[in-house]
Coordinates of C-alpha atoms and ligand atoms in Angstrom, one line a residue:
M1 CA -44.9 103.6 47.1
K2 CA -44.0 106.7 45.1
I3 CA -42.6 109.7 47.0
K4 CA -42.9 113.3 45.7
F5 CA -40.8 116.3 46.4
T6 CA -42.0 118.4 49.4
K7 CA -41.6 122.2 49.1
N8 CA -42.6 123.3 52.6
G9 CA -40.8 120.9 54.8
L10 CA -42.5 118.8 57.6
R11 CA -44.8 120.8 59.8
G12 CA -47.4 120.5 62.6
T13 CA -47.9 118.1 65.5
L14 CA -47.8 114.3 65.2
T15 CA -48.2 111.3 67.4
V16 CA -46.3 108.2 66.3
P17 CA -47.6 104.8 67.2
G18 CA -46.6 102.8 70.3
D19 CA -43.1 101.5 70.9
K20 CA -42.5 98.1 69.3
S21 CA -40.0 96.8 71.8
I22 CA -42.3 97.7 74.7
S23 CA -45.4 96.3 73.0
H24 CA -43.8 92.9 72.5
R25 CA -42.8 92.8 76.2
A26 CA -46.2 94.0 77.4
V27 CA -48.0 91.1 75.6
I28 CA -45.5 88.5 76.8
L29 CA -45.5 89.5 80.5
A30 CA -49.2 90.2 80.5
A31 CA -49.8 86.7 79.1
L32 CA -47.7 85.2 82.0
A33 CA -49.2 87.4 84.7
S34 CA -51.8 86.1 87.2
G35 CA -54.8 88.3 86.3
R36 CA -55.6 90.9 83.7
T37 CA -53.4 93.6 82.3
E38 CA -54.7 96.8 80.6
I39 CA -52.4 98.0 77.8
Q40 CA -52.8 101.5 76.4
G41 CA -50.9 102.5 73.2
F42 CA -50.1 99.0 72.0
L43 CA -48.5 99.0 68.5
R44 CA -50.9 97.4 66.1
G45 CA -48.0 96.6 63.7
E46 CA -47.5 93.2 62.1
D47 CA -44.6 92.2 64.4
C48 CA -46.5 92.8 67.7
L49 CA -49.8 91.4 66.3
N50 CA -48.0 88.2 65.6
T51 CA -46.8 88.0 69.2
L52 CA -50.4 88.5 70.3
K53 CA -51.6 85.8 67.9
N54 CA -48.9 83.4 69.1
F55 CA -49.9 83.7 72.8
K56 CA -53.6 83.3 71.7
M57 CA -52.5 80.0 70.2
M58 CA -51.2 79.1 73.7
G59 CA -54.5 79.8 75.3
V60 CA -54.2 83.5 76.3
E61 CA -57.4 85.5 75.8
Y62 CA -57.6 89.2 75.1
K63 CA -60.0 91.8 74.0
E64 CA -59.7 95.2 72.5
N65 CA -61.6 98.0 74.1
K66 CA -61.5 101.3 72.2
D67 CA -57.7 102.0 72.3
K68 CA -57.0 99.5 75.1
L69 CA -55.7 96.0 74.8
I70 CA -56.9 93.9 77.7
I71 CA -55.0 90.6 78.3
Q72 CA -56.2 87.9 80.6
G73 CA -52.9 86.3 81.9
K74 CA -52.7 82.6 82.4
G75 CA -50.1 82.7 85.1
L76 CA -46.5 81.5 84.7
Q77 CA -47.5 77.8 84.4
G78 CA -50.8 78.3 82.5
L79 CA -49.7 78.4 78.8
K80 CA -50.9 75.4 76.7
K81 CA -49.3 73.6 73.8
P82 CA -50.1 75.4 70.6
G83 CA -51.9 73.4 67.8
K84 CA -49.2 74.4 65.2
A85 CA -45.9 76.1 64.9
L86 CA -45.6 79.6 66.3
D87 CA -44.6 82.1 63.6
V88 CA -43.0 85.4 64.5
G89 CA -43.1 86.8 61.0
N90 CA -40.2 89.3 60.6
S91 CA -39.5 89.9 64.3
G92 CA -36.2 89.0 65.8
T93 CA -37.3 90.4 69.1
A94 CA -40.3 88.1 69.2
F95 CA -38.3 85.1 68.2
R96 CA -35.5 85.5 70.7
L97 CA -37.8 86.5 73.6
M98 CA -40.2 83.7 72.9
A99 CA -37.3 81.2 72.8
G100 CA -36.6 82.2 76.4
V101 CA -40.2 81.8 77.5
L102 CA -40.7 78.5 75.6
A103 CA -37.5 76.9 76.9
G104 CA -39.2 76.8 80.3
Q105 CA -42.5 75.2 79.3
E106 CA -43.6 71.6 79.9
F107 CA -44.7 71.2 76.3
I108 CA -42.8 71.0 73.0
T109 CA -43.1 73.9 70.5
K110 CA -41.9 74.8 67.0
L111 CA -40.9 78.4 66.6
T112 CA -40.4 79.9 63.1
G113 CA -40.5 83.1 61.1
D114 CA -40.1 84.6 57.6
A115 CA -37.0 84.2 55.3
S116 CA -35.1 87.0 57.1
I117 CA -35.7 85.3 60.5
Q118 CA -34.5 82.0 59.1
R119 CA -31.2 83.6 58.1
R120 CA -30.6 85.5 61.3
P121 CA -28.2 84.2 64.1
M122 CA -30.2 82.5 66.9
K123 CA -27.2 80.7 68.5
R124 CA -26.7 83.9 70.6
V125 CA -29.8 82.8 72.5
T126 CA -29.8 79.0 72.2
D127 CA -26.2 78.7 73.5
P128 CA -26.8 80.5 76.8
L129 CA -30.3 79.0 77.2
R130 CA -28.7 75.5 76.9
K131 CA -26.4 76.5 79.8
M132 CA -29.7 76.9 81.8
G133 CA -30.8 73.5 80.7
G134 CA -32.8 74.5 77.6
R135 CA -33.1 72.0 74.8
F136 CA -33.3 72.9 71.1
S137 CA -33.2 71.2 67.7
G138 CA -30.5 73.5 66.4
D139 CA -29.4 77.1 66.3
T140 CA -31.5 78.7 63.5
A141 CA -35.2 79.1 62.8
P142 CA -37.3 77.0 62.5
L143 CA -36.4 75.7 66.0
I144 CA -38.0 72.9 67.9
I145 CA -38.0 73.7 71.6
F146 CA -38.2 70.7 73.9
P147 CA -39.6 70.8 77.5
S148 CA -37.0 71.1 80.2
K149 CA -36.4 72.0 83.8
L150 CA -34.3 75.2 83.8
K151 CA -31.7 76.2 86.3
G152 CA -30.3 79.7 86.8
A153 CA -26.9 80.6 85.2
A154 CA -24.5 83.6 85.3
Y155 CA -24.0 84.5 81.7
E156 CA -21.6 87.1 80.3
S157 CA -22.8 88.1 76.9
P158 CA -20.2 89.1 74.3
V159 CA -22.7 91.4 72.5
A160 CA -24.8 94.2 74.0
S161 CA -28.1 92.8 73.0
A162 CA -31.4 93.4 74.7
Q163 CA -32.9 90.4 72.9
V164 CA -30.3 88.1 74.4
K165 CA -30.6 89.7 77.8
S166 CA -34.4 89.5 77.7
A167 CA -34.5 85.9 76.5
L168 CA -32.4 84.9 79.5
L169 CA -34.3 86.9 82.0
L170 CA -37.6 85.5 80.8
A171 CA -36.2 81.9 81.0
G172 CA -35.0 82.9 84.5
L173 CA -38.7 83.3 85.5
Y174 CA -38.9 79.5 85.1
A175 CA -35.5 78.6 86.5
K176 CA -34.4 77.3 89.8
G177 CA -31.8 79.6 91.3
V178 CA -30.5 83.0 90.3
T179 CA -30.1 84.1 86.7
S180 CA -27.7 86.9 85.8
V181 CA -26.8 88.5 82.5
T182 CA -23.8 90.8 82.1
E183 CA -23.4 92.8 78.9
P184 CA -20.5 94.9 77.7
V185 CA -22.6 98.0 77.5
L186 CA -26.2 98.6 78.7
S187 CA -28.6 97.8 75.9
R188 CA -32.3 98.9 76.0
D189 CA -33.7 98.0 79.4
H190 CA -37.4 97.8 78.8
T191 CA -37.6 94.2 80.0
E192 CA -36.0 95.1 83.3
R193 CA -38.2 98.1 83.9
M194 CA -41.4 96.1 83.0
L195 CA -40.4 93.0 85.1
K196 CA -40.1 95.3 88.1
N197 CA -43.6 96.7 87.4
F198 CA -45.0 93.2 87.4
G199 CA -43.5 92.8 90.9
V200 CA -40.5 90.6 90.0
K201 CA -37.4 90.9 92.1
L202 CA -34.7 92.1 89.8
R203 CA -31.5 94.0 90.6
T204 CA -29.4 96.0 88.1
E205 CA -25.8 97.1 88.5
N206 CA -23.5 99.4 86.6
L207 CA -20.2 97.7 87.0
T208 CA -17.0 99.7 87.4
S209 CA -15.7 98.1 84.2
G210 CA -18.4 99.9 82.3
K211 CA -20.3 96.7 81.9
Y212 CA -23.9 96.2 83.1
K213 CA -25.5 93.4 85.0
A214 CA -29.1 92.3 85.6
V215 CA -29.8 89.8 88.3
L216 CA -33.1 88.0 88.7
A217 CA -33.7 86.2 92.0
G218 CA -34.8 82.6 91.5
G219 CA -38.1 81.1 92.6
V220 CA -40.4 83.5 91.0
T221 CA -43.9 82.2 91.6
K222 CA -46.0 84.8 89.8
L223 CA -46.2 88.1 87.9
Q224 CA -48.8 90.3 89.5
G225 CA -52.0 90.9 87.7
G226 CA -54.1 94.2 87.6
L227 CA -51.4 96.3 86.0
K228 CA -52.1 99.2 83.7
I229 CA -49.4 99.8 81.2
N230 CA -49.1 103.0 79.1
I231 CA -46.8 102.5 76.1
P232 CA -45.0 105.6 74.8
G233 CA -44.7 106.5 71.1
D234 CA -41.8 104.6 69.5
F235 CA -38.6 106.7 69.3
S236 CA -37.4 104.6 66.4
S237 CA -40.5 105.6 64.5
A238 CA -40.2 109.2 65.5
A239 CA -36.6 109.2 64.2
F240 CA -37.7 109.2 60.6
F241 CA -39.7 112.4 61.2
I242 CA -36.9 114.0 63.3
V243 CA -34.4 113.5 60.5
G244 CA -37.0 114.5 57.8
A245 CA -37.6 117.8 59.7
L246 CA -33.9 118.5 60.0
I247 CA -33.0 118.0 56.4
L248 CA -36.1 119.6 54.8
P249 CA -35.9 123.4 54.7
G250 CA -38.9 125.2 56.4
S251 CA -39.7 122.4 58.8
K252 CA -41.0 122.8 62.3
L253 CA -42.5 119.6 63.8
L254 CA -43.7 118.6 67.3
L255 CA -43.8 114.9 68.0
K256 CA -45.9 114.1 71.1
N257 CA -45.5 111.4 73.8
V258 CA -42.3 109.9 72.4
G259 CA -40.4 107.4 74.5
V260 CA -37.0 108.9 75.4
N261 CA -35.4 106.1 77.5
P262 CA -31.7 106.9 77.6
T263 CA -30.9 103.5 76.1
R264 CA -32.8 104.4 73.0
I265 CA -32.0 108.0 72.1
G266 CA -28.3 107.9 71.1
L267 CA -29.5 109.4 67.7
L268 CA -30.5 112.6 69.5
E269 CA -27.0 113.0 70.9
A270 CA -25.4 112.2 67.5
L271 CA -27.6 114.7 65.7
K272 CA -27.1 117.4 68.3
K273 CA -23.3 117.0 67.8
M274 CA -24.0 117.7 64.1
G275 CA -25.8 121.0 64.9
A276 CA -29.4 119.8 65.0
K277 CA -31.9 122.0 66.7
I278 CA -34.0 119.5 68.8
T279 CA -35.7 120.3 72.1
L280 CA -37.3 117.9 74.5
K281 CA -40.4 119.3 76.3
N282 CA -42.8 118.2 78.9
K283 CA -40.6 115.3 80.2
R284 CA -42.5 112.7 82.3
L285 CA -42.9 109.0 82.9
F286 CA -45.3 106.4 81.3
S287 CA -45.2 103.2 83.3
G288 CA -41.7 103.7 84.4
E289 CA -40.5 104.8 80.9
P290 CA -39.3 108.3 80.3
V291 CA -41.4 110.2 77.7
A292 CA -41.2 113.7 76.2
D293 CA -42.6 115.9 73.3
I294 CA -39.8 116.4 70.8
E295 CA -39.6 119.7 68.8
V296 CA -37.5 119.8 65.7
V297 CA -36.7 122.6 63.2
S298 CA -34.6 122.4 60.0
S299 CA -30.9 122.7 60.7
A300 CA -27.6 122.9 59.0
L301 CA -25.7 119.7 59.9
Q302 CA -22.0 118.9 60.0
G303 CA -20.4 115.5 59.6
V304 CA -19.5 113.6 62.8
E305 CA -17.9 110.3 64.0
V306 CA -20.0 107.9 65.9
G307 CA -19.2 104.5 67.5
G308 CA -18.8 102.7 70.8
E309 CA -21.5 102.9 73.5
L310 CA -23.4 105.7 71.7
L311 CA -23.8 103.4 68.7
V312 CA -25.5 100.8 70.9
R313 CA -28.1 103.4 71.9
M314 CA -28.8 104.3 68.2
I315 CA -28.4 100.9 66.5
D316 CA -31.9 100.8 64.9
E317 CA -31.6 104.5 63.8
V318 CA -28.4 104.1 61.8
P319 CA -30.3 103.9 58.4
I320 CA -32.0 107.2 59.0
F321 CA -28.9 108.7 60.7
A322 CA -27.1 107.9 57.5
V323 CA -29.7 110.0 55.6
A324 CA -28.9 112.9 57.9
A325 CA -25.2 112.4 57.4
A326 CA -25.5 112.3 53.6
L327 CA -27.1 115.8 53.7
A328 CA -24.6 117.2 56.2
K329 CA -21.5 119.1 55.4
G330 CA -18.4 116.9 55.4
R331 CA -17.6 113.3 56.3
T332 CA -19.4 111.1 58.7
V333 CA -17.8 107.9 60.0
I334 CA -20.0 105.2 61.6
K335 CA -17.9 102.6 63.5
N336 CA -18.6 99.5 65.7
A337 CA -21.9 98.8 63.9
E338 CA -21.2 95.2 62.7
E339 CA -24.5 94.2 64.4
L340 CA -26.2 95.9 61.5
R341 CA -25.1 93.1 59.2
V342 CA -27.5 90.7 61.0
K343 CA -30.7 92.9 61.3
E344 CA -33.8 92.5 59.2
S345 CA -31.4 92.9 56.3
D346 CA -27.6 93.6 56.0
R347 CA -28.3 97.3 56.8
I348 CA -24.7 98.4 56.0
K349 CA -25.0 97.1 52.5
A350 CA -28.7 98.2 52.1
V351 CA -28.1 101.7 53.3
V352 CA -25.1 102.3 51.0
E353 CA -27.1 101.1 48.0
M354 CA -30.0 103.2 49.0
L355 CA -27.9 106.4 49.3
K356 CA -26.2 105.7 46.0
A357 CA -29.5 105.3 44.3
F358 CA -30.1 109.0 45.1
G359 CA -26.7 109.9 43.8
L360 CA -25.2 110.4 47.3
K361 CA -21.7 109.3 48.4
A362 CA -21.4 106.4 50.8
A363 CA -19.1 103.4 51.2
E364 CA -19.2 100.2 53.3
T365 CA -16.5 99.4 55.9
S366 CA -16.5 96.0 57.7
D367 CA -18.1 97.5 60.8
G368 CA -19.9 100.6 59.5
L369 CA -20.1 103.3 56.9
L370 CA -18.2 106.3 55.5
I371 CA -20.5 109.0 54.2
D372 CA -19.3 112.1 52.4
G373 CA -22.2 114.5 52.9
N374 CA -23.3 117.5 51.0
P375 CA -26.3 119.7 51.7
Q376 CA -28.3 119.7 48.5
V377 CA -31.6 119.2 46.8
L378 CA -31.7 115.8 45.1
D379 CA -32.5 115.5 41.4
K380 CA -32.3 111.8 40.5
L381 CA -34.9 109.2 39.5
A382 CA -34.5 106.8 42.4
R383 CA -35.7 103.2 42.5
I384 CA -35.1 101.7 45.9
N385 CA -34.6 98.0 46.8
T386 CA -35.6 97.8 50.5
Y387 CA -34.5 94.2 50.9
H388 CA -37.9 93.9 52.7
D389 CA -36.6 96.0 55.5
H390 CA -39.0 98.5 57.0
R391 CA -36.3 100.9 58.2
I392 CA -34.6 101.0 54.8
A393 CA -38.0 101.7 53.1
M394 CA -38.8 104.6 55.5
S395 CA -35.3 106.1 55.3
A396 CA -35.7 106.1 51.5
A397 CA -39.1 107.7 51.8
I398 CA -37.7 110.6 53.8
L399 CA -34.9 111.1 51.3
G400 CA -37.6 111.0 48.6
L401 CA -39.2 114.2 50.0
L402 CA -36.0 116.1 49.1
N403 CA -35.9 114.6 45.6
K404 CA -37.2 116.7 42.6
K405 CA -37.5 113.6 40.5
E406 CA -39.6 110.6 41.4
T407 CA -38.6 108.1 44.1
S408 CA -40.1 104.7 43.9
I409 CA -39.8 102.2 46.7
T410 CA -40.6 98.8 45.3
D411 CA -41.4 96.9 48.4
D412 CA -43.0 99.1 50.9
K413 CA -45.3 96.5 52.5
C414 CA -42.6 95.8 55.1
I415 CA -43.3 99.2 56.7
D416 CA -46.4 97.6 58.3
T417 CA -44.2 95.5 60.6
S418 CA -43.4 98.6 62.7
F419 CA -45.2 101.7 61.5
P420 CA -48.5 101.0 59.7
N421 CA -49.7 104.6 59.4
F422 CA -46.3 105.9 58.2
A423 CA -47.5 107.1 54.8
V424 CA -50.6 108.8 56.3
L425 CA -48.5 110.8 58.8
L426 CA -45.9 111.6 56.2
K427 CA -48.6 113.1 54.0
E428 CA -50.1 115.0 56.9
A429 CA -46.8 116.6 57.9
G430 CA -45.7 117.2 54.3
K431 CA -48.8 119.1 53.2
Ligands
S3P1 C1 -34.6 95.0 70.3 C2 -33.3 94.9 70.5 C3 -32.3 95.2 69.5 C4 -32.9 96.1 68.4 C5 -34.3 95.5 67.9 C6 -35.2 95.5 69.1 C7 -35.5 94.6 71.5 O1 -31.8 94.1 68.9 O2 -32.1 96.2 67.3 O3 -34.8 96.3 66.9 O4 -36.7 94.9 71.5 O5 -35.0 93.9 72.4 P1 -30.5 93.3 69.5 O6 -30.9 92.7 70.8 O7 -30.2 92.2 68.5 O8 -29.4 94.3 69.6

């Protein structure tokens, strides 16, 4: 993909595709429900399409009707043994959540994924699932998951990870007794919200220590059928356009129907601290998830320090946040972001390399980045190595709009995992 300089900023009204995290969960829970579920706004990106395909291999039927995805659930006990290995492609979310579901089945499965998945840490789910009685061939992909009878457990997770939390809650659907997960800071809570919509008894608590606990009652017999789920636009996709509009002079952009769940929008808080002009309009709920239209105009930004619980709520947005920081006045410090080392790529390393390719100043720390920002128009032939990471590719594309010389992104195919029409929308907004 080659990106050209954009003179007039990003303008107009856009709708980004459906939320990736919620789309995975919608397919998984609909597949396990007793009856049919109608899903509106499903993300037809590679990651979520793989999840759909994997459940089809376990006997789940679906049809697509205009913009709706209709899934005929098999009930909690209705999945059948797939004929071959289940492959999640690039998706850590799918791998970890499916590990939770598959641990409770009466058949053996093999779960695998691409080269990035095979490198990523899966012990964070196999370990606690073993405490529930789960049986696995090892702690990395590919993983053989053996049939077992699960029992509830009280697990205190050392990391704030929605994937770990969700894997355990999904396994809890098959467990005898109560399953609880405590995490140091509340991570995205889409699983909890959706389980409640499917009629599952789940209690959540904010503990006085600042920790968060989700408790699933044992003995779940079914997830109710007949639900209609409306999936909001993905805030993580909108984030590229939000930062693009901020850093490109002359921008005014309205992003419609974007999910603004508080566990996801730390980026907005960080950007507002930097002086960003962002307004949330028309706030409402889609299937229990907060949604708004987001208006953004170009803004002069100042460097800032981010870390701690705010960082958890903006973890996927750090690559594009780093782009904003590099164009802000002064130093930005990103701390407590060690999780970025084990995402689709080592995002600390990949982001620093990407910024440097544009002639910008950034350095790695063990748990984050130091960025010495400077508002400017870029003027450097930039060739970007994405490490096959969609969020690195899209962050580079946004910077490319501000570059007078050509930006070439060698591997842009990875963008299809989360945002298949990214290039089309970018062109539309950048006209
Ligand atoms: C996700 C959880 C987060 C996030 C990922 C999606 C999810 O990962 O980075 O992109 O849908 O549950 P962790 O659980 O590893 O923090």
